[in-house]
XYZ file of C-alpha atoms in Angstrom:
568
model
C 21.201 -12.107 7.237
C 19.379 -14.881 5.405
C 16.598 -13.584 3.164
C 13.457 -15.470 4.139
C 10.889 -16.811 1.696
C 7.134 -16.857 2.325
C 6.122 -19.999 0.468
C 3.483 -22.542 1.577
C 5.983 -24.587 3.621
C 7.208 -21.513 5.493
C 3.635 -20.498 6.335
C 2.868 -23.932 7.777
C 6.106 -23.868 9.771
C 5.355 -20.375 11.116
C 1.899 -21.398 12.353
C 3.318 -24.499 14.017
C 6.021 -22.509 15.811
C 3.567 -19.849 16.998
C 1.384 -22.550 18.536
C 4.358 -24.346 20.060
C 5.939 -21.702 22.289
C 4.879 -18.442 23.956
C 5.883 -15.338 21.998
C 7.045 -12.048 23.401
C 4.781 -10.216 20.955
C 1.927 -11.229 18.645
C 0.779 -8.694 16.044
C -2.773 -8.900 14.670
C -3.228 -7.262 11.262
C -1.067 -7.488 8.136
C -1.250 -3.945 6.787
C 1.666 -1.526 6.759
C 1.411 -0.723 10.489
C 1.203 -4.369 11.548
C 4.048 -5.340 9.224
C 6.132 -2.433 10.481
C 5.399 -3.423 14.083
C 6.507 -7.036 13.661
C 9.733 -5.874 11.967
C 10.405 -3.385 14.772
C 9.880 -6.062 17.427
C 11.941 -8.707 15.626
C 14.891 -6.334 15.189
C 14.855 -5.597 18.935
C 15.425 -9.287 19.598
C 11.862 -10.166 20.635
C 10.245 -13.437 19.610
C 7.418 -12.248 17.413
C 4.603 -13.410 15.177
C 2.063 -11.753 12.903
C -1.249 -13.060 11.616
C -3.500 -11.579 8.923
C -7.047 -12.764 8.227
C -6.774 -12.254 4.464
C -3.714 -11.392 2.376
C -0.890 -9.043 3.273
C -2.031 -5.462 2.591
C -5.446 -6.642 1.423
C -7.172 -3.726 3.166
C -6.225 -0.050 3.240
C -2.530 -0.654 2.626
C -2.962 -1.758 -0.999
C -5.519 0.911 -1.930
C -3.783 4.189 -1.166
C -2.623 6.984 -3.460
C 0.775 5.206 -3.530
C 2.476 8.359 -2.206
C 5.158 8.796 0.425
C 4.736 12.442 1.316
C 4.793 15.002 4.075
C 1.247 16.132 3.435
C 1.604 19.569 1.886
C -2.008 20.454 2.732
C -1.354 19.912 6.468
C 0.856 23.005 6.423
C -2.311 25.021 5.798
C -3.690 23.487 8.982
C -0.463 24.607 10.761
C 0.334 21.007 11.679
C 4.080 21.516 11.344
C 5.052 18.621 13.622
C 3.133 16.073 11.518
C 4.650 17.386 8.280
C 8.189 17.473 9.708
C 7.869 13.905 10.996
C 6.507 12.651 7.664
C 9.237 14.402 5.667
C 11.919 12.823 7.844
C 10.393 9.406 7.160
C 10.166 10.159 3.431
C 13.906 10.868 3.363
C 14.736 7.706 5.307
C 12.703 5.545 2.936
C 14.208 7.019 -0.231
C 17.799 7.018 0.945
C 18.263 4.110 3.301
C 15.331 1.842 4.060
C 13.846 1.162 0.623
C 15.578 2.998 -2.250
C 14.486 0.205 -4.609
C 10.803 0.757 -3.815
C 10.410 4.476 -3.001
C 11.107 6.912 -5.855
C 10.927 10.705 -6.289
C 7.954 12.012 -8.267
C 7.365 15.620 -9.488
C 4.073 17.482 -9.060
C 2.864 20.642 -10.761
C 0.500 22.948 -8.879
C -1.307 25.267 -11.346
C -1.793 28.834 -10.097
C -5.120 30.433 -10.997
C -4.629 33.932 -9.542
C -1.882 36.433 -10.256
C 0.246 37.883 -7.482
C -1.071 36.758 -4.107
C -1.470 33.050 -4.916
C 2.137 32.675 -6.063
C 3.318 34.340 -2.850
C 0.983 32.285 -0.659
C 1.501 28.882 -2.312
C 5.196 29.571 -2.933
C 5.750 30.286 0.753
C 4.025 26.997 1.627
C 6.116 24.930 -0.788
C 9.301 26.701 0.352
C 8.439 25.824 3.956
C 7.782 22.223 2.849
C 11.285 22.016 1.366
C 12.768 23.700 4.454
C 11.116 21.227 6.821
C 12.465 18.420 4.648
C 15.989 19.816 4.939
C 15.565 20.364 8.686
C 14.937 16.638 9.024
C 18.411 16.060 7.553
C 16.888 13.754 4.931
C 16.099 15.910 1.885
C 18.893 14.616 -0.365
C 17.616 12.902 -3.486
C 14.699 15.260 -4.048
C 15.130 18.473 -6.084
C 13.882 21.731 -4.595
C 10.684 23.376 -5.804
C 10.684 25.868 -8.660
C 8.433 28.622 -9.951
C 7.165 28.335 -13.531
C 5.584 30.819 -15.881
C 2.457 29.747 -17.754
C 4.539 29.030 -20.858
C 6.986 26.799 -18.977
C 4.175 25.090 -17.082
C 2.458 24.205 -20.351
C 5.724 22.833 -21.702
C 5.900 20.485 -18.704
C 2.170 19.661 -18.839
C 0.715 20.297 -22.328
C -2.470 18.562 -21.168
C -3.551 21.652 -19.222
C -6.030 24.143 -20.618
C -4.323 27.466 -21.189
C -7.070 29.313 -19.303
C -6.747 26.964 -16.291
C -3.554 28.595 -15.008
C -1.532 31.795 -14.938
C 1.633 30.013 -13.838
C 2.640 27.092 -11.649
C 4.828 25.701 -8.897
C 6.620 22.390 -9.217
C 7.775 20.390 -6.211
C 8.767 16.788 -5.449
C 7.428 14.040 -3.236
C 7.834 10.256 -3.503
C 5.808 7.198 -4.485
C 5.835 3.422 -4.073
C 3.761 0.337 -4.778
C 1.965 0.156 -1.432
C 1.054 -3.558 -1.525
C 4.543 -4.559 -2.629
C 6.027 -2.458 0.141
C 4.006 -4.313 2.799
C 4.931 -7.733 1.404
C 8.586 -6.658 1.503
C 8.223 -5.490 5.119
C 6.768 -8.873 6.102
C 9.531 -10.717 4.305
C 12.153 -8.552 6.005
C 10.623 -9.309 9.417
C 10.681 -13.034 8.613
C 14.348 -12.699 7.696
C 14.973 -11.415 11.247
C 13.163 -14.392 12.765
C 9.504 -13.313 12.892
C 6.817 -15.953 12.297
C 4.406 -14.731 9.608
C 1.105 -16.187 8.393
C -1.592 -14.742 6.179
C -5.082 -16.281 5.869
C -4.949 -16.813 9.663
C -7.810 -15.102 11.472
C -8.048 -14.127 15.138
C -11.411 -15.394 16.416
C -10.884 -14.631 20.095
C -8.380 -13.529 22.717
C -6.992 -15.688 25.523
C -7.526 -14.214 28.999
C -6.124 -14.865 32.450
C -8.292 -12.723 34.649
C -8.253 -9.240 33.162
C -5.047 -9.808 31.204
C -4.840 -10.777 27.506
C -2.289 -13.584 27.142
C -2.656 -14.526 23.483
C -5.178 -15.248 20.757
C -7.184 -18.075 19.271
C -6.365 -18.407 15.563
C -8.365 -20.014 12.765
C -6.340 -21.316 9.805
C -8.490 -20.326 6.836
C -6.391 -22.310 4.360
C -5.945 -25.701 5.982
C -8.755 -25.552 8.549
C -8.625 -25.922 12.312
C -8.106 -23.594 15.259
C -5.189 -23.275 17.651
C -3.954 -21.023 20.426
C -0.994 -18.650 20.268
C 0.202 -17.436 23.644
C 2.051 -14.120 23.875
C 3.233 -11.805 26.635
C 1.871 -8.850 24.670
C -0.575 -8.615 21.745
C -0.720 -5.621 19.375
C -3.999 -4.837 17.624
C -3.019 -3.177 14.324
C -6.173 -3.937 12.358
C -6.852 -0.430 11.015
C -10.500 0.084 10.063
C -11.294 -3.237 11.785
C -9.958 -1.876 15.096
C -13.360 -1.665 16.794
C -14.361 -5.151 15.550
C -11.154 -6.683 16.902
C -11.487 -4.753 20.142
C -14.998 -6.183 20.464
C -13.541 -9.685 20.837
C -12.459 -8.788 24.382
C -15.831 -7.199 25.222
C -14.117 -4.063 26.510
C -14.864 -0.445 25.638
C -11.973 0.979 23.633
C -10.194 4.205 24.555
C -10.760 5.494 21.019
C -12.765 4.541 17.965
C -11.848 4.317 14.300
C -14.072 5.763 11.597
C -13.696 4.659 7.983
C -13.365 7.257 5.248
C -13.585 6.026 1.647
C -11.182 7.212 -1.018
C -11.402 6.055 -4.635
C -8.894 6.272 -7.484
C -9.096 5.916 -11.257
C -6.331 4.480 -13.444
C -6.009 5.723 -17.042
C -3.413 5.023 -19.764
C -0.377 7.278 -19.950
C -1.286 8.589 -23.413
C -4.608 10.028 -22.191
C -2.843 12.813 -20.267
C 0.054 14.518 -22.046
C 2.365 15.527 -19.207
C 5.905 14.948 -17.966
C 4.880 15.652 -14.372
C 2.182 14.758 -11.893
C -0.479 17.317 -10.991
C -1.955 18.475 -7.708
C -5.236 20.375 -7.955
C -7.394 22.109 -5.375
C -10.988 20.996 -4.912
C -13.667 22.556 -2.732
C -13.005 19.896 -0.062
C -9.345 18.908 -0.347
C -6.848 18.220 -3.143
C -6.840 15.996 -6.210
C -3.722 14.197 -7.463
C -2.835 13.049 -10.960
C 0.050 10.671 -10.264
C 2.453 9.089 -12.775
C 2.289 5.284 -12.479
C 4.469 3.493 -15.036
C 2.483 3.394 -18.289
C -0.552 4.844 -16.506
C -1.864 7.715 -14.389
C -3.630 7.401 -11.049
C -6.297 10.055 -10.446
C -7.614 10.535 -6.922
C -8.927 10.791 -4.379
C -12.312 11.232 -2.705
C -13.040 11.503 1.020
C -16.473 10.291 2.143
C -17.818 8.459 5.191
C -18.245 4.696 4.803
C -20.161 2.442 7.190
C -20.813 -0.534 4.887
C -18.678 -3.623 4.060
C -15.085 -2.950 5.129
C -13.478 -5.816 3.245
C -14.613 -4.635 -0.180
C -15.400 -0.907 -0.235
C -17.161 -0.109 -3.486
C -16.733 2.826 -5.848
C -20.077 4.116 -7.101
C -20.873 5.840 -10.359
C -21.139 9.113 -8.414
C -17.586 8.681 -7.081
C -16.205 8.155 -10.585
C -18.135 11.129 -11.967
C -16.775 13.328 -9.160
C -13.159 12.587 -10.068
C -13.717 12.939 -13.808
C -15.561 16.222 -13.349
C -12.812 17.749 -11.212
C -9.827 16.625 -13.271
C -11.543 17.667 -16.513
C -11.780 21.242 -15.259
C -8.097 21.696 -16.095
C -7.557 19.228 -18.981
C -7.632 20.431 -22.589
C -8.777 16.961 -23.704
C -11.299 15.701 -21.126
C -11.257 12.144 -19.828
C -14.327 9.958 -20.318
C -15.519 6.702 -18.759
C -14.049 4.887 -21.764
C -10.556 6.068 -20.759
C -10.745 4.409 -17.335
C -8.754 1.162 -17.137
C -9.120 0.514 -13.443
C -10.926 1.752 -10.361
C -10.053 0.961 -6.759
C -11.486 2.049 -3.427
C -9.849 2.023 -0.004
C -10.747 3.019 3.547
C -8.703 5.396 5.690
C -8.737 4.587 9.424
C -9.495 7.977 10.996
C -9.459 8.403 14.744
C -12.779 9.465 16.227
C -12.954 10.432 19.886
C -15.889 10.639 22.225
C -16.396 14.319 21.389
C -15.766 16.783 18.589
C -12.670 18.006 20.415
C -10.821 14.739 19.765
C -11.887 14.337 16.147
C -8.982 16.611 15.140
C -6.746 13.563 15.643
C -7.918 12.218 12.278
C -4.506 11.987 10.554
C -2.430 11.640 13.701
C -1.948 8.279 15.356
C -2.449 7.058 18.859
C -1.343 4.066 20.915
C -3.273 2.758 23.916
C -3.217 -0.123 26.402
C -6.989 -0.782 26.775
C -6.431 -3.855 28.975
C -3.240 -5.448 30.337
C -1.474 -7.472 27.668
C -3.170 -5.747 24.698
C -1.847 -2.689 22.833
C -3.940 -0.889 20.207
C -2.422 1.361 17.523
C -4.518 3.308 15.016
C -4.762 6.407 12.845
C -1.762 7.942 11.126
C -0.758 7.810 7.497
C 1.211 5.367 5.373
C 4.351 7.521 5.317
C 4.743 7.433 9.113
C 4.097 3.708 9.571
C 7.590 3.208 11.057
C 6.967 5.776 13.804
C 3.605 4.171 14.593
C 5.280 0.759 14.801
C 7.987 2.106 17.113
C 5.400 3.676 19.426
C 3.354 0.456 19.502
C 6.367 -1.691 20.427
C 7.558 0.873 22.984
C 4.142 0.630 24.645
C 4.160 -3.193 24.533
C 7.664 -3.356 25.986
C 6.436 -1.521 29.100
C 4.389 -4.627 29.851
C 7.409 -6.954 29.728
C 9.444 -7.686 32.847
C 12.883 -7.331 31.274
C 14.881 -4.726 29.399
C 14.469 -4.633 25.630
C 16.681 -2.871 23.093
C 15.597 0.431 21.601
C 14.086 0.708 18.125
C 16.675 0.397 15.345
C 14.515 0.312 12.219
C 15.902 3.692 11.112
C 19.029 1.712 10.267
C 17.412 -1.459 8.869
C 17.087 -1.633 5.055
C 14.303 -3.796 3.685
C 15.229 -6.939 1.778
C 16.299 -5.994 -1.729
C 17.739 -2.612 -0.704
C 21.335 -3.714 -0.068
C 23.154 -3.870 -3.391
C 20.308 -2.286 -5.369
C 22.327 0.708 -6.589
C 25.246 -1.486 -7.675
C 22.913 -3.806 -9.593
C 21.210 -0.811 -11.197
C 24.595 0.373 -12.453
C 25.267 -3.047 -13.999
C 21.753 -3.611 -15.363
C 22.963 -3.810 -18.974
C 25.225 -6.754 -18.103
C 22.427 -8.377 -16.107
C 20.148 -8.101 -19.131
C 22.695 -9.743 -21.451
C 23.295 -12.558 -18.987
C 19.562 -13.201 -18.575
C 18.718 -12.819 -22.252
C 16.219 -10.049 -21.461
C 15.814 -6.498 -22.729
C 17.393 -3.988 -20.355
C 13.953 -2.372 -19.824
C 12.731 -5.688 -18.380
C 15.633 -5.767 -15.938
C 14.941 -2.163 -14.916
C 11.332 -3.102 -14.248
C 12.461 -5.990 -12.018
C 15.052 -3.898 -10.163
C 12.442 -1.261 -9.330
C 10.104 -3.916 -7.945
C 12.494 -6.333 -6.244
C 15.806 -4.507 -5.894
C 18.718 -6.841 -5.301
C 16.269 -9.772 -5.056
C 15.969 -9.488 -8.847
C 18.718 -12.090 -9.018
C 16.321 -14.629 -7.465
C 13.856 -14.048 -10.314
C 16.614 -14.302 -12.900
C 17.564 -17.679 -11.392
C 13.991 -18.865 -12.053
C 14.335 -17.726 -15.671
C 17.697 -19.454 -15.985
C 16.150 -22.748 -14.817
C 13.053 -22.328 -17.019
C 13.544 -19.845 -19.897
C 9.777 -19.843 -20.581
C 9.376 -17.856 -17.347
C 11.304 -15.015 -18.978
C 8.400 -14.423 -21.336
C 5.869 -11.632 -20.630
C 2.263 -12.449 -19.836
C 0.480 -12.054 -23.196
C -2.438 -10.019 -21.830
C -0.387 -8.016 -19.300
C 3.006 -7.647 -20.911
C 4.486 -5.353 -18.257
C 4.988 -8.499 -16.152
C 7.064 -11.640 -16.689
C 5.697 -15.111 -16.008
C 8.504 -15.522 -13.476
C 6.885 -12.853 -11.305
C 3.728 -14.951 -10.961
C 5.690 -18.003 -9.809
C 7.901 -15.909 -7.510
C 4.820 -14.386 -5.845
C 3.885 -17.884 -4.636
C 7.338 -19.274 -3.826
C 8.759 -16.192 -2.097
C 6.035 -13.627 -1.344
C 3.193 -15.497 0.341
C 0.577 -15.372 -2.447
C -2.056 -18.060 -1.853
C -4.760 -17.214 -4.378
C -5.190 -15.764 -7.855
C -6.618 -12.557 -6.410
C -3.431 -12.073 -4.341
C -1.296 -12.155 -7.475
C -3.422 -10.117 -9.881
C -4.395 -7.468 -7.330
C -1.414 -7.086 -4.976
C 1.810 -8.889 -6.015
C 1.247 -7.400 -9.469
C -1.239 -4.592 -10.221
C -2.736 -6.218 -13.330
C -6.266 -5.871 -11.927
C -6.103 -2.083 -12.169
C -3.673 -1.617 -15.054
C -5.571 -3.383 -17.849
C -8.945 -2.608 -19.391
C -10.020 -6.225 -18.863
C -9.091 -5.895 -15.139
C -6.933 -9.030 -15.375
C -9.570 -11.450 -16.649
C -7.585 -12.282 -19.798
C -4.528 -13.130 -17.654
C -6.412 -15.075 -15.001
C -6.209 -18.589 -16.419
C -2.540 -18.428 -17.411
C -1.612 -17.014 -14.009
C -3.640 -19.697 -12.226
C -1.849 -22.424 -14.197
C 1.540 -20.936 -13.288
C 0.525 -20.757 -9.621
C -0.754 -24.332 -9.659
C 2.802 -25.643 -10.104
C 3.847 -24.141 -6.760
C 0.633 -24.435 -4.748
C -0.181 -27.973 -5.951
C -3.613 -27.089 -7.327
C -5.584 -29.634 -9.310
C -7.764 -28.689 -12.307
C -10.809 -28.148 -10.107
C -8.963 -25.632 -7.945
C -7.697 -23.796 -11.028
C -11.293 -23.535 -12.266
C -12.501 -22.280 -8.871
C -9.814 -19.609 -8.741
C -10.505 -18.365 -12.282
C -14.265 -18.413 -11.806
C -14.024 -16.531 -8.526
C -11.773 -13.894 -10.056
C -14.117 -13.325 -13.001
C -17.073 -12.990 -10.617
C -15.125 -10.517 -8.494
C -14.343 -8.322 -11.502
C -17.941 -8.419 -12.724
C -19.223 -7.505 -9.249
C -16.836 -4.550 -9.115
C -17.896 -3.371 -12.577
C -21.549 -3.661 -11.570
C -20.928 -1.689 -8.367
C -19.320 1.092 -10.417
C -22.534 1.428 -12.416
C -24.601 2.053 -9.292
C -25.670 5.570 -8.277
C -24.740 5.528 -4.576
C -22.828 3.731 -1.825
C -25.687 1.477 -0.700
C -26.430 0.047 -4.141
C -22.716 -0.148 -5.018
C -22.015 -2.084 -1.808
C -24.866 -4.516 -2.493
C -23.556 -5.144 -6.025
C -19.972 -5.709 -4.854
C -21.104 -8.244 -2.248
C -22.466 -10.354 -5.101
C -19.038 -12.027 -5.357
C -18.051 -13.910 -2.177
C -14.428 -14.282 -1.058
C -12.474 -17.289 -2.320
C -11.708 -18.029 1.355
C -14.855 -17.254 3.420
C -14.191 -15.282 6.614
C-alpha cells in the first residue's frame, strides 16, 4: 500500500475527482467518526470521499481527555455491554491498529473509607479487568493492584496524607486525539479515499425525496461545486442538527452539546508517577500524564452557544482547581496553568426523557433515502460507529459490498513501528539527533518517522527544535503541511502539534517562526504570513479574555472577538 500525503496538491486533486465522478459514499464531517467512516468504506472497496468545513479534528475530536478507555464509571450504571465493547476496541488499538499512537497509562484511585470502599471499588476494577480479558484484547495492560496508604503515597507523593486510607491502581490508554484523526484520514487516502478539509457542505442535492449528493464550497480557493454520491453520511457531531437542517427534514434524534474543559499544567507541579482518578459530586476528575505536562479534567455542563469555539469561563477553571486541590498537598493556582481547552460532547437527546439515557451510546439512522446520520458514542468506539454507519449506507446500494475489515487494518505508521523502536539508537546516530528526539518522533509518527528524518537529511536546519517550544522539531512544522493537510498556522500550533496548550505563551512566541516554515510549502507571501500570525495572536488573546469571564455567556462573547482565519 502506498502511503498517501495530504499536501496542497493532493487536496486540489481530491476535490477535482469528487466533482468529476459519482461516489459510492460521501462522508460529511472530519472528526474521528467521519474519518473512521471513510476508512471503513474505502477498505470495503467503495469509492469514497470526505469533506470537512474546517480542519481535521477541529471540533470535539481534538478537545477530549485524550483517553482510550472502557469507561470505568459506566460499570456503576450497569452498562456492561458498553464497557465490554469499549475495552475490546481499546485492546485492538493498542495491539494492532495504532500501537504507535495509543499507549497504556496508569491511574491511581484514592480510597477515602476503610473496609467497604476497597471491597466495592476493588470489585468494580476487577470486573473492568475481567471484561477486558473477555474481549480477548487485554494483553499489553497490567492488571489492577491494591495499595496501602504508604505505597500509594510512594507512587503519588503529591497526595495529602489525610486524603486517602489506601488506593487502587489500574490501567487504561491514551493518545493524541487530533493526531489520531489526521492519521485516520491519511490512512483512508492511502486506500483510495478522496479527502479535503476547508470544504464546507452548503446544501444537499435532491432527486425527489432522495439525497443524491452535496453542494460543496471550497473555503480555501473559492467557488462551489457539486459532489454526487449514492449515499451520504452525516457525521458532523454537535453540528448534526444544523447539517440535518439543510434538507429541511425533521431528524429522528437530536444532539445536545455538553461542554467539558481541561487544564494543562507542567509536570513538576504534581509530584506523581501515575495518573489520578478522583470522584466528584457529579462524575469523576482525571489527572492525566501528558509528556512533560499533566491534563486535569473534566467538567460536564450544557452548552447552547457558539459550537465552533466553546469557551472556558473563570468559573470552569475554578471548579477544576478547587476539586483537584482537595487531594493535593501543594495546591495548584492559576499561575500554574499553561493551557486551557474546551470541547463539546455530542450527546443524544430523544423526544422524551426515556430516550435521554442514550447519551453515551451511539445511534445510526436513515432520515431520508440516500442520507445516513450517525451520532453519539465516545471516542474509543469510533470504529464500531463507523462500521454501523457504513453497514446502514450499504443497505441503500444495489450491489453486494464486502464486510467491514477495519479490525485488521493498521493505521499508517503502525507497520514496522516496533522494529524501528528497537533500533531507535541507530536511527538517532544516523540522523544526528539525540535518541530522546527519535523516541518522540516514533511515538507521534511511528514508522513514518523515516519520512521526517529524510526532511532533516535534506535540510539539517529542520533537525533543530523550535526555540520557544523545544519539544518539537522544525521538521514537524514542514511535515504537517506537506503530508498532514495543515493549511493554516492554527492547524499546526493547535492540532498537528499541541504547542497552543503546552506552553505558557500558548504558542505566540513560536507563531512567526512556524508561519515562515509553513510559507515555504504553502507558497505564502509576506502579507499572508502577517495575517496568519496576527490572527493567531488575536485568537490567543480572545481565549485568555474568555477565561477571565465569570460565566458562559460573557466567556462566549469574549471568545468570538477573534474571527476565524477562513470565515465560514
